[in-house]
Coordinates of C-alpha atoms and ligand atoms in Angstrom, one line a residue:
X1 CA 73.6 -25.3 -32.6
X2 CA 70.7 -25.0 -35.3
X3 CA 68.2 -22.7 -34.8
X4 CA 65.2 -24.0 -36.8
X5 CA 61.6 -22.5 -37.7
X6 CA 58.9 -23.8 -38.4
X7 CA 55.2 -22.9 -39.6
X8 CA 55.8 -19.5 -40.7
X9 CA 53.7 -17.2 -42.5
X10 CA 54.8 -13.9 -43.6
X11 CA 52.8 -11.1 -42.4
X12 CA 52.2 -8.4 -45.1
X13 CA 51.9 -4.7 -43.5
X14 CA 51.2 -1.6 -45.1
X15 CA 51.9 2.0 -43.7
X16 CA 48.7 3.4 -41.6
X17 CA 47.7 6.8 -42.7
X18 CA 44.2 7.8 -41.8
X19 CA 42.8 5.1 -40.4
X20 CA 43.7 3.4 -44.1
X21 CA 46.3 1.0 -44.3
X22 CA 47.9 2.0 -47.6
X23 CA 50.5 1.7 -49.6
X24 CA 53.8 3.8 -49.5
X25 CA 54.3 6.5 -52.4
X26 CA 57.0 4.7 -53.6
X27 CA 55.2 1.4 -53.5
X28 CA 58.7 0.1 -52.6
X29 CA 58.4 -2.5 -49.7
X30 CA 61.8 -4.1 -47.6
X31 CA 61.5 -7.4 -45.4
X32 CA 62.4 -8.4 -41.7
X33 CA 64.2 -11.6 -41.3
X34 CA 64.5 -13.3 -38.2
X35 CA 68.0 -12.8 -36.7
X36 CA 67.9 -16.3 -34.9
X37 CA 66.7 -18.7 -37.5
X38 CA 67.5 -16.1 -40.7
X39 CA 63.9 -16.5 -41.9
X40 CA 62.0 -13.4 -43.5
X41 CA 58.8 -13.4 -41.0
X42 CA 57.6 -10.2 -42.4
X43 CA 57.3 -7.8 -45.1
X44 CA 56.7 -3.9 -44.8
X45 CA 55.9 -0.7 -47.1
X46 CA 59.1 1.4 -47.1
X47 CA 57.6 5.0 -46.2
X48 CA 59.5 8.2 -47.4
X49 CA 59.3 11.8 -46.7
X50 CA 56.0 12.1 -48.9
X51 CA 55.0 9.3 -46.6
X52 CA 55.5 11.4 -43.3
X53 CA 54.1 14.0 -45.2
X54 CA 50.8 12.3 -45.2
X55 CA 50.7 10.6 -41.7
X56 CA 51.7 14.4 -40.6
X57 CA 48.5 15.8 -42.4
X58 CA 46.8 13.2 -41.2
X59 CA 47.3 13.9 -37.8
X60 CA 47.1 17.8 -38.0
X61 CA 43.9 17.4 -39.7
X62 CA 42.8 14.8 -36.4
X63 CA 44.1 17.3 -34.1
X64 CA 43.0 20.9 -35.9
X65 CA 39.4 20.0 -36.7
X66 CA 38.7 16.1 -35.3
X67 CA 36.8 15.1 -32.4
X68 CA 40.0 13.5 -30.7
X69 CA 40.9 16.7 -28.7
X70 CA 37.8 17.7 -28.2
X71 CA 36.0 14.2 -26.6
X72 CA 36.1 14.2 -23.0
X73 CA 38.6 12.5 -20.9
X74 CA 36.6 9.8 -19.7
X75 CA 35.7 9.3 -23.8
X76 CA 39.5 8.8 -24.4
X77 CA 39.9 6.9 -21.6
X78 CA 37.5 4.1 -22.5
X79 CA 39.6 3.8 -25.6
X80 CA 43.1 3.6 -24.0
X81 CA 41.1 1.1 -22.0
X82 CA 39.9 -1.2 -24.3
X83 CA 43.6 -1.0 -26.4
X84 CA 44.6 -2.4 -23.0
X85 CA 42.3 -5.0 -23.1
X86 CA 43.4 -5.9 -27.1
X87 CA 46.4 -6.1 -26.1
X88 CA 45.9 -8.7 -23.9
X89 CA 43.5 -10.1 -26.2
X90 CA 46.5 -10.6 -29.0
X91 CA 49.1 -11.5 -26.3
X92 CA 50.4 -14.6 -28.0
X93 CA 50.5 -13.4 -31.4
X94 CA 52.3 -10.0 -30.3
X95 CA 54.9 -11.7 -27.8
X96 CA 56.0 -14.0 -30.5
X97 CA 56.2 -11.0 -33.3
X98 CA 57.9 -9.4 -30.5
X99 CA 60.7 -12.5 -30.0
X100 CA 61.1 -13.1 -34.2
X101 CA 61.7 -9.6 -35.2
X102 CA 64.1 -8.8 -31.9
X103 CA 65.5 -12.0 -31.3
X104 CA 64.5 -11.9 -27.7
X105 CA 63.6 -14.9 -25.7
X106 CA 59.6 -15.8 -25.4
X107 CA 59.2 -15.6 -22.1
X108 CA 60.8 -11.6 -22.1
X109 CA 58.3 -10.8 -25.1
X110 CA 55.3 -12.1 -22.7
X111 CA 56.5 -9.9 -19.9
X112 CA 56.9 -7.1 -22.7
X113 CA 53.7 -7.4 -23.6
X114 CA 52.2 -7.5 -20.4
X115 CA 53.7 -4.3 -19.6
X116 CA 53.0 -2.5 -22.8
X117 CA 49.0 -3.1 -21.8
X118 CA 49.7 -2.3 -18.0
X119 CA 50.8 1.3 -19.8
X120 CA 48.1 1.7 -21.4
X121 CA 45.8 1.3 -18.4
X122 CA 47.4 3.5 -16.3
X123 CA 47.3 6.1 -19.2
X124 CA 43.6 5.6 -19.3
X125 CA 43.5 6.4 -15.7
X126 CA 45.4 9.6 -16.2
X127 CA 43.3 10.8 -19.0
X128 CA 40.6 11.2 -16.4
X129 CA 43.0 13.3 -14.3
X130 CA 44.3 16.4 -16.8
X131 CA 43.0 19.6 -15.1
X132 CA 44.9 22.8 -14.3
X133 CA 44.4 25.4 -11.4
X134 CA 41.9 28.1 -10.8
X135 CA 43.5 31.7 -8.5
X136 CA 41.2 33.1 -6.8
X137 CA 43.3 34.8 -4.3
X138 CA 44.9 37.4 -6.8
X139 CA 42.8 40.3 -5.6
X140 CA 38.4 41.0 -5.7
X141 CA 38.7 42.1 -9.2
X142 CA 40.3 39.3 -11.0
X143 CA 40.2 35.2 -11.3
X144 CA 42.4 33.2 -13.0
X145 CA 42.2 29.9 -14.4
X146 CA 45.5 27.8 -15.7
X147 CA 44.5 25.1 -17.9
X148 CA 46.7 23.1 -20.1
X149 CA 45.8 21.8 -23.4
X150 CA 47.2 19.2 -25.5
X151 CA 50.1 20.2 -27.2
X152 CA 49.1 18.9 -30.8
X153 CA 51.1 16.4 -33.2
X154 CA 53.6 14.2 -31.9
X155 CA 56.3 12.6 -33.6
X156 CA 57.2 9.3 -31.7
X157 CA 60.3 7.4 -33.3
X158 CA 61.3 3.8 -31.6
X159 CA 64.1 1.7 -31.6
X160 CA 64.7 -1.8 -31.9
X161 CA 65.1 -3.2 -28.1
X162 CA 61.7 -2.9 -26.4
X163 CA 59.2 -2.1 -29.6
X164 CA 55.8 -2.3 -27.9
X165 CA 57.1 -1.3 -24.2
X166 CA 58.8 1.7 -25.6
X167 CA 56.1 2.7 -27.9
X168 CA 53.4 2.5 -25.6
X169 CA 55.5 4.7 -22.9
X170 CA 54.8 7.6 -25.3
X171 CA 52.1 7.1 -27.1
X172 CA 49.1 6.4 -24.5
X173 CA 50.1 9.2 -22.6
X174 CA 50.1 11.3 -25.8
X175 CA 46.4 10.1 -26.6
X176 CA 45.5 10.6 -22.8
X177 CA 45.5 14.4 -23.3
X178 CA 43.7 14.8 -27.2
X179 CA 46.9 15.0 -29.1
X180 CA 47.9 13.0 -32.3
X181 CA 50.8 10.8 -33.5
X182 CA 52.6 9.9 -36.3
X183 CA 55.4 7.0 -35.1
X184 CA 57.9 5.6 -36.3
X185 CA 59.2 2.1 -35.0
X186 CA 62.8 0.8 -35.8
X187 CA 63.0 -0.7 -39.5
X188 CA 64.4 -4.3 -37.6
X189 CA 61.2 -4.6 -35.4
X190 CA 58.1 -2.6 -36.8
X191 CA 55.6 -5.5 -36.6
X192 CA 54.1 -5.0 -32.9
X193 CA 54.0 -1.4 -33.6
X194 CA 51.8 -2.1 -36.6
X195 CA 50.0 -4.5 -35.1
X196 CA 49.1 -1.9 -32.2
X197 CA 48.0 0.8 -34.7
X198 CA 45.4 -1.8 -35.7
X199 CA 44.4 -2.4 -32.5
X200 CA 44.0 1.1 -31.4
X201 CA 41.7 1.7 -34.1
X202 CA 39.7 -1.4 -33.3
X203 CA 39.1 0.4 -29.8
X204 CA 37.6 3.4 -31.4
X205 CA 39.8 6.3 -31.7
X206 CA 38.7 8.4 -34.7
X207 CA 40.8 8.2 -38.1
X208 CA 44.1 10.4 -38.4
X209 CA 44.9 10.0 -34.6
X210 CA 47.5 7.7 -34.9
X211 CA 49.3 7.0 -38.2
X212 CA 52.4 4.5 -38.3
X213 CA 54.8 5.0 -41.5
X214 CA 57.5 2.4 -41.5
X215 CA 61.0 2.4 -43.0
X216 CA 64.8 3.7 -42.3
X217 CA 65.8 6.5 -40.8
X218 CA 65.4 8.7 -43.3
X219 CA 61.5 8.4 -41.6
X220 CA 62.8 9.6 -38.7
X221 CA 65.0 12.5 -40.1
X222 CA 61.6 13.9 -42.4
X223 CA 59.0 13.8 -39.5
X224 CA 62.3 15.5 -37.1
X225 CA 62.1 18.3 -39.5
X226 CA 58.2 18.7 -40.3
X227 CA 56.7 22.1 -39.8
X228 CA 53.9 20.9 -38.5
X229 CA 54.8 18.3 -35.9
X230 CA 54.6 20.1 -32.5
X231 CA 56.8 17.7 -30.6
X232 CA 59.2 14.8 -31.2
X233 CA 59.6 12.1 -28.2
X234 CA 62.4 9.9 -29.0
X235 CA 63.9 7.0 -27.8
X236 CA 67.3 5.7 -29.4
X237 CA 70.9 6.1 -29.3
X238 CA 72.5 9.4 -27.8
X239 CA 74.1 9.9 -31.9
X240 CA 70.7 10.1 -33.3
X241 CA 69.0 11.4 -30.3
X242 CA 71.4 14.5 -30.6
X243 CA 70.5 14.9 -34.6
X244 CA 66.7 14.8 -33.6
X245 CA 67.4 17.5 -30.9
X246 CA 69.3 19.2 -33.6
X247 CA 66.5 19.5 -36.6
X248 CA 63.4 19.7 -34.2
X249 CA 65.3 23.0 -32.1
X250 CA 65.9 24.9 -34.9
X251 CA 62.3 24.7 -35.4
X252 CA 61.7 25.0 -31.8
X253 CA 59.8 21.6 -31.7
X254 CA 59.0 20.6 -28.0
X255 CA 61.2 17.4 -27.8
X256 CA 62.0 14.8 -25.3
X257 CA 64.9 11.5 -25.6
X258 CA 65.3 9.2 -24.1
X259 CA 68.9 7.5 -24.8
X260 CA 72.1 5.5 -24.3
X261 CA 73.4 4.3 -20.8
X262 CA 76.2 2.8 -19.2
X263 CA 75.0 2.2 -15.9
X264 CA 76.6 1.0 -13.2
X265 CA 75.9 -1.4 -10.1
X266 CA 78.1 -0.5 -7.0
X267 CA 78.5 -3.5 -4.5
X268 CA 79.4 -2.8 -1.5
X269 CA 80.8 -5.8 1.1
X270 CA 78.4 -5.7 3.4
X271 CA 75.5 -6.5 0.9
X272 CA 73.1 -9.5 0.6
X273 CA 75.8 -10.9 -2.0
X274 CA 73.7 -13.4 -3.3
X275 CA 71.1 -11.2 -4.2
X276 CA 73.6 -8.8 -5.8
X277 CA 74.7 -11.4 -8.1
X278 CA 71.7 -12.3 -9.7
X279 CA 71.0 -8.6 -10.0
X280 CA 74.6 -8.2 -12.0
X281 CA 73.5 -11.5 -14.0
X282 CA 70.2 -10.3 -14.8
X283 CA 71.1 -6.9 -15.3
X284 CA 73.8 -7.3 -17.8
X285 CA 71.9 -10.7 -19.3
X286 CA 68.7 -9.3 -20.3
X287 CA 67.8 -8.8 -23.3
X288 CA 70.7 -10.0 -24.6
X289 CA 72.0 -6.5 -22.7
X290 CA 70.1 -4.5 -25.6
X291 CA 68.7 -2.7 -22.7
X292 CA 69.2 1.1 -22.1
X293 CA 68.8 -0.2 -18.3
X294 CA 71.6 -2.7 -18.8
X295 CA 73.8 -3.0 -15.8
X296 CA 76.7 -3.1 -17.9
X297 CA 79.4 -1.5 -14.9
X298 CA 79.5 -3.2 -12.4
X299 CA 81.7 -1.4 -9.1
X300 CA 82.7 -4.1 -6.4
X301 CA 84.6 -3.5 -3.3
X302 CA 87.9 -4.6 -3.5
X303 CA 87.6 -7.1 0.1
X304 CA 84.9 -9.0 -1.9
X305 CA 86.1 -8.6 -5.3
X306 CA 87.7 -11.5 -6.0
X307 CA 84.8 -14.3 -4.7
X308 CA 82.3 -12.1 -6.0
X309 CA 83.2 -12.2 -9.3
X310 CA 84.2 -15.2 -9.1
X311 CA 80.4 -16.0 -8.1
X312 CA 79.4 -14.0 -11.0
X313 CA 81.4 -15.9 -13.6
X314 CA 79.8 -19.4 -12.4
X315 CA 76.2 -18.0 -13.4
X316 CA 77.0 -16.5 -16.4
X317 CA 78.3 -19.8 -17.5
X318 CA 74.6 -21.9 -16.7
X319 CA 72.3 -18.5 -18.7
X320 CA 71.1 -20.7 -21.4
X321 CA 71.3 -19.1 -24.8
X322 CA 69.9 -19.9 -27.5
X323 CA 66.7 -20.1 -29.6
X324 CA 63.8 -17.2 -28.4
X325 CA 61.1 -19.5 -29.2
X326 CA 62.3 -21.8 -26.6
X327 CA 60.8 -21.1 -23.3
X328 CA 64.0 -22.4 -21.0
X329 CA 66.5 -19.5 -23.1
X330 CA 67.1 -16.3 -21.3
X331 CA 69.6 -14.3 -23.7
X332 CA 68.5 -14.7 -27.2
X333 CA 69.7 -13.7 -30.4
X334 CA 71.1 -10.4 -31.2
X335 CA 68.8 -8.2 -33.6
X336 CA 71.5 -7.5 -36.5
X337 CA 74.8 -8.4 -38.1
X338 CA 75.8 -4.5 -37.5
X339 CA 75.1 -5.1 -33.3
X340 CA 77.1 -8.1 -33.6
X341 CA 80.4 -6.2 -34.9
X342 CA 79.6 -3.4 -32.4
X343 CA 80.1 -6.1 -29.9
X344 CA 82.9 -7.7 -31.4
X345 CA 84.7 -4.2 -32.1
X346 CA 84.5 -3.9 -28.0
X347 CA 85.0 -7.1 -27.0
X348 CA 88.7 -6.7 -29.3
X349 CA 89.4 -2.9 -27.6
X350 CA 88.8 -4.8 -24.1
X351 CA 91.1 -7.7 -24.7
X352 CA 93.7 -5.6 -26.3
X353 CA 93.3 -3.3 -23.2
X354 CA 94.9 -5.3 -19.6
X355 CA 91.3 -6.0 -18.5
X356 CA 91.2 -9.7 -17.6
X357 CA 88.6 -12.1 -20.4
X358 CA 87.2 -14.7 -17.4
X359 CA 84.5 -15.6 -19.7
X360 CA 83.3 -15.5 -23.0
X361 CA 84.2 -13.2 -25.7
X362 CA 83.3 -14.3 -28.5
X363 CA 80.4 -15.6 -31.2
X364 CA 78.0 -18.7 -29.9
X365 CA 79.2 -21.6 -32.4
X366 CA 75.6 -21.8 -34.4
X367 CA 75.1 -22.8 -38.0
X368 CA 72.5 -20.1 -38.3
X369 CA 71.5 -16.9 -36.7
X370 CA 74.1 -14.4 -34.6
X371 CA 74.6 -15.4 -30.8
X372 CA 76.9 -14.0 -28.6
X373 CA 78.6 -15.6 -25.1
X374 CA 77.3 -14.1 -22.3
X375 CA 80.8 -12.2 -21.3
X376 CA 82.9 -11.3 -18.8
X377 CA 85.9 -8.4 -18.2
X378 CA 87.3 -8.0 -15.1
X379 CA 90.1 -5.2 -13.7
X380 CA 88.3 -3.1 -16.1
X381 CA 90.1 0.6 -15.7
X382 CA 87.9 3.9 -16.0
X383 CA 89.4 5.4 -18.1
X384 CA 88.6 1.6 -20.7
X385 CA 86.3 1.8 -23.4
X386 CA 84.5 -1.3 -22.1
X387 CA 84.0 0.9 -19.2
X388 CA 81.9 4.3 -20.9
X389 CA 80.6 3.6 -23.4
X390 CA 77.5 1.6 -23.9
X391 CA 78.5 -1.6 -25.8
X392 CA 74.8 -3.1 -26.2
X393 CA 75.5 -6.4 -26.1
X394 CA 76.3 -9.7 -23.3
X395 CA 79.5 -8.0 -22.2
X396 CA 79.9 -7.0 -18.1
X397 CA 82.5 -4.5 -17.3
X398 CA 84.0 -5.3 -13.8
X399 CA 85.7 -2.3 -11.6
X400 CA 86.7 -2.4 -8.0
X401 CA 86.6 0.7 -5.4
X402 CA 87.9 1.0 -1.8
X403 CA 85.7 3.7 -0.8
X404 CA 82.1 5.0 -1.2
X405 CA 83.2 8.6 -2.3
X406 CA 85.7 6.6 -4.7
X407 CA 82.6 4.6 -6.1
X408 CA 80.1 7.7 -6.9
X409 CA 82.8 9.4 -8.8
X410 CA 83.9 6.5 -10.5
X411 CA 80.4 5.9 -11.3
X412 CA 79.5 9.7 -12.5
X413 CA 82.3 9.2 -14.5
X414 CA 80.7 8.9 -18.2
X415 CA 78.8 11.2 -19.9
X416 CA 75.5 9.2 -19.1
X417 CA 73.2 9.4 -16.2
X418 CA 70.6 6.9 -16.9
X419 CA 70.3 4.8 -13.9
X420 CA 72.0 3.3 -11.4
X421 CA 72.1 1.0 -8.2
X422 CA 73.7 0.1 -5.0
X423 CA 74.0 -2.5 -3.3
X424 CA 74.5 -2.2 1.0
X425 CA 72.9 -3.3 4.3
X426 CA 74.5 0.6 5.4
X427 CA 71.1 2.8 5.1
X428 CA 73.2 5.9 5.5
X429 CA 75.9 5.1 2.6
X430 CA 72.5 4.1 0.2
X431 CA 71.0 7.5 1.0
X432 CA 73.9 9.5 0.5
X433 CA 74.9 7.6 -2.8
X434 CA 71.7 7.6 -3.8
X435 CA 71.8 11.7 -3.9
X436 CA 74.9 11.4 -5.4
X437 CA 74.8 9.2 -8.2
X438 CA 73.9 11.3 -10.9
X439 CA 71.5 9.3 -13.0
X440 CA 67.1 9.4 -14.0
X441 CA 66.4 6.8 -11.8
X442 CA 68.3 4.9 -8.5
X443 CA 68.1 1.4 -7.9
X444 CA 68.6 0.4 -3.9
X445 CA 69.2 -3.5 -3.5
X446 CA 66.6 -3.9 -6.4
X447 CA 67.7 -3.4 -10.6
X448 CA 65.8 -2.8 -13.1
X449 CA 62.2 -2.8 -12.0
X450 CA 60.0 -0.3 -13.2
X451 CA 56.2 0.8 -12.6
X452 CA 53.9 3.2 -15.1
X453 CA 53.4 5.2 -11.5
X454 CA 57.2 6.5 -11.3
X455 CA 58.9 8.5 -13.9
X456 CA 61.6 7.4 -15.9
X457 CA 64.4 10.1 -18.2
X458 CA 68.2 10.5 -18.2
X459 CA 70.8 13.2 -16.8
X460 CA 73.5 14.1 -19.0
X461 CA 73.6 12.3 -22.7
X462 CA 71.3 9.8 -21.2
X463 CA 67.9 11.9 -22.2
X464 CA 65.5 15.1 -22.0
X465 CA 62.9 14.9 -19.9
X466 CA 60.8 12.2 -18.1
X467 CA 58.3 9.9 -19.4
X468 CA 55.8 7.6 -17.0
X469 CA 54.7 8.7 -13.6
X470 CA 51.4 11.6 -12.7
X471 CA 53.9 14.2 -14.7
X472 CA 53.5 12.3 -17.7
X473 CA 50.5 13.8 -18.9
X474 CA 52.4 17.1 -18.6
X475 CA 54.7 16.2 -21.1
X476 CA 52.4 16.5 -23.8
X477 CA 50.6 19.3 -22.8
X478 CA 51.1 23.1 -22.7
X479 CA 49.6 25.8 -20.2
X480 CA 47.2 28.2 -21.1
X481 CA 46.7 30.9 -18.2
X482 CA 43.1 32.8 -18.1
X483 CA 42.4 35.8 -16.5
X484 CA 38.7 36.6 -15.8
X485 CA 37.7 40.4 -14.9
X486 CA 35.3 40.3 -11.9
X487 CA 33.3 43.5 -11.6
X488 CA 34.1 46.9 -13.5
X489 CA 37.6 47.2 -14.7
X490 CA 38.9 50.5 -12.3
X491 CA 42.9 50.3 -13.5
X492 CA 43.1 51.8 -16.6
X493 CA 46.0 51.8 -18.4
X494 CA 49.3 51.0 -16.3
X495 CA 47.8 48.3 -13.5
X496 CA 49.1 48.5 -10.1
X497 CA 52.3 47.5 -10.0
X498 CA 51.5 44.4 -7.9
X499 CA 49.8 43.3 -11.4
X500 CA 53.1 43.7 -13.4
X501 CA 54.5 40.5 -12.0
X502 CA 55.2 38.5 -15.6
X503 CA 54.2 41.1 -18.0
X504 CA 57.8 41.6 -19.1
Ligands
LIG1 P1 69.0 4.3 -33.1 O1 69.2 5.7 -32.5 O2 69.9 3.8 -34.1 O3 67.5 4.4 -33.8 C1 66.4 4.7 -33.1 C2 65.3 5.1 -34.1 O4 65.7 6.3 -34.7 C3 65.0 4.1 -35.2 O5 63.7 4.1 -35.4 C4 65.8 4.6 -36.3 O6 65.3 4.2 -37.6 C5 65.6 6.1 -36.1 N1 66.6 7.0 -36.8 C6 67.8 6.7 -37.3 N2 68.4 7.7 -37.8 C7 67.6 8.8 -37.6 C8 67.7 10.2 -37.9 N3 68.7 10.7 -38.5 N4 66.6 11.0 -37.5 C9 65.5 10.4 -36.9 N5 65.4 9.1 -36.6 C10 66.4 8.3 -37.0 O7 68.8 3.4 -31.8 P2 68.6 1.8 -31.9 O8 69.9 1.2 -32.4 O9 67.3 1.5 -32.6 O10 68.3 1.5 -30.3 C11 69.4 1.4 -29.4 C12 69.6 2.6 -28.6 O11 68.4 3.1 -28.0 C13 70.6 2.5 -27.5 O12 71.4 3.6 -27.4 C14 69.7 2.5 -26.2 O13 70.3 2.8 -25.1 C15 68.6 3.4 -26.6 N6 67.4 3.2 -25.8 C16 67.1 4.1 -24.8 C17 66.1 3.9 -24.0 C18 65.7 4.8 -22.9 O14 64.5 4.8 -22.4 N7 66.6 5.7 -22.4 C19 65.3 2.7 -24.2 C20 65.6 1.8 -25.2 C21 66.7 2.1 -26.0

């Protein structure tokens, strides 16, 4: 296979610091090639910590003394409105930024975007909803009011697997509610991120309140440590994610992760099996199974085991690979030469293991770019590698069960807690594994679908705290409580000890 490109032009983006899109400090700059076709589609300014430095001023100075916080909600709203609608607008030129930088298939980019400016409505309909509570039942002398307030600058760092969807799960909400932002996407796929930042400016939200500075890690490390960043919302692997947690508590930072999963799919023998397998294909397909969602554990009842897998291998075999601009491929190319030996180092521990290679394992013969077989492991053990830790990648894990009970602890059984899903026509054993799967979100005969309307986190390593859904707005606020005197003041000096309620 070649993987050829044509009619490129190589964007040239700067870092975005005040509404200004400027240079770094450094004036250094790094490129993003392609991993499908090995072509450099765009160049970037390599931010440092004087970089975040700026953004970080920026945004205090947007949040301290701007309009931002202080506009109404409807104000903000129209603006997270009309990003919504630029999105849209730009929906070609994003998806296919989208597919070049990640490597993900076209028609997945599309859907990406689509999503991404679905988010961005629904935050515009929540910005219209942030209000607290009023007491007026505390006694004749006293009312309360409980407002929350935005909670200031937020530092939003991205990785590389859903750029725009992931951003825009953080970042609209943040804006819903008056604070600021300084992000910082993945050095392998910054362009849609940029490209947003433009966009969100174009709509009319006033300079400083959202500043993008590009580059490694390092970007990520400085604005995790910043004084004046209120809160960090991350998304990224549960390594980094616990260094983040690490520098932003000790400066008792707000912070919320989103991370790693290994989640698994339990099929019971009584399910619609057909269904079921397309879910396992899809779930462990997509994306290439850069997906924090990716079914990658798949639990199967030992009665059904054998033709279910069986079933399983025979579609894996027909998911067309190959180039992302193509609109027939469904697993593309994977984003880096350092994901592909990830990959391979699991794919060896698994063969070395006694779990059973029925497909795949190994590179996709291609003169260019880094493809990997969609792949198959079956009489996968627990206790396996390939079975807990999250491998990123094409690669399905299969496991069998007897029982139910055996399932859900097999299935609690790594230190993540993403998601999850079963698979039964038995309402009683989906509600009771569906309590007892311990993981953010549960899938019932469905995987993978999401909505802006449900709220989305981790248990265990998988995250902190829940982006999406009504509470979303909460996330980035903080509660102020009010207390008004009503009348003369007649306690003096040690209230009635009804009143000491919280005053510890
Ligand atoms: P990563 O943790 O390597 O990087 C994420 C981001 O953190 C990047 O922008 C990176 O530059 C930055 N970073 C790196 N070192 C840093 C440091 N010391 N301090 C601060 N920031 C730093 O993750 P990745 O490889 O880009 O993405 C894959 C991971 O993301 C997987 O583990 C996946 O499960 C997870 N993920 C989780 C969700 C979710 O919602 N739970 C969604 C998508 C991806």
């Amino acid at each position: 296979m070649t993987v050829t490109l044509t009619d490129i032009a190589i964007s040239d983006n700067r870092l975005i610091l005040d509404g200004q899109e400027v240079d770094s400090v450094s004036g250094e700059t790094f490129e993003r090639t392609s991993p499908a076709h090995d072509v450099v589609v765009a160049r970037y300014a390599k931010g440092g910590a004087d970089d975040v430095a700026r953004g970080v001023t920026a945004a205090r100075r947007a949040f301290d003394a701007g309009p931002w916080p202080r506009r109404a909600g409807v104000e903000r709203s129209r603006v997270l409105r009309r990003v919504a609608d630029l999105i849209r607008r730009d929906r070609d030129q994003l998806a296919r930024i989208e597919a070049l930088e990640s490597g993900k298939p076209i028609t997945q980019a599309y859907d990406e975007v689509d999503a991404s400016a679905e988010l961005w409505d629904y935050a515009a309909t929540l910005a219209r909803h942030s209000y607290g509570d009023a007491h007026n039942d505390l006694g004749p002398d006293v009312l309360a009011m409980v407002v929350n307030e935005p909670l200031g600058v937020v530092s939003i760092i991205t990785p590389w697997n859903f750029p725009l969807l992931i951003v825009s799960q953080k970042l609209p909400f943040a804006l819903a509610v008056g604070c600021t932002a300084v992000v910082k996407p993945s050095e392998l796929t910054p362009g849609t991120t940029v490209h947003l930042a433009r966009l969100i400016i174009e709509a009319g939200a006033d300079e400083g309140v959202v500043n993008v500075v590009t580059g490694s890690g390092g970007v990520g490390s400085a604005m995790s440590a910043h004084p004046d960043v209120d809160m960090i919302s991350f998304t990224g692997s549960t390594e980094v994610g616990r260094k983040v947690a690490a520098a932003g508590g000790q400066l008792l930072k707000r912070i919320e992760l989103e991370l790693g999963g290994k989640n698994p799919q339990i099929i019971c023998a009584d399910s619609d099996l057909d269904a079921a397998a397309d879910a396992v294909v899809f779930g462990v397909y997509f994306n290439a199974g850069e997906c924090c969602n990716s079914g990658s554990r798949v639990l199967v009842q030992r009665s059904i085991a054998d033709d279910f897998v069986a079933e399983v291998v025979n579609r894996a075999r027909r998911v067309p690979v190959g180039d992302p601009l193509d609109p027939a491929t469904k697993v593309g190319a994977i984003v880096s030469d350092e994901q592909l030996a990830v990959i391979e180092r699991y794919v060896s521990e698994g063969r070395s293991g006694d779990a059973e290679l029925l497909l795949g394992g190994d590179r996709l013969a291609s003169d260019n770019g880094r493809f990997y077989q969609p792949t198959v492991f079956a009489n996968v053990r627990p206790e396996m590698s390939i079975a807990r830790e999250e491998i990123f990648g094409p690669v399905l894990s299969v496991l069998t069960f007897e029982t139910l009970d055996e399932a859900v602890g097999i299935a609690n059984s790594t230190m993540y807690g993403l998601s999850a899903g079963i698979w039964t026509r038995d309402i009683n054993a989906a509600l009771s594994a569906s309590r007892a799967l311990r993981a953010g979100t549960v899938w019932v005969n469905r995987w993978m679908d999401g909505y802006p309307e449900l709220p989305f986190g981790g248990y265990n390593a998988s995250g902190e705290g829940r982006e999406l859904g009504r509470q979303a707005i909460g996330s980035f606020t903080q509660t102020k409580t009010i207390q008004l005197q009503v009348g003369d003041r007649t306690t003096r000096w040690v209230p009635a000890a009804h009143h000491l309620g919280g005053l510890s």
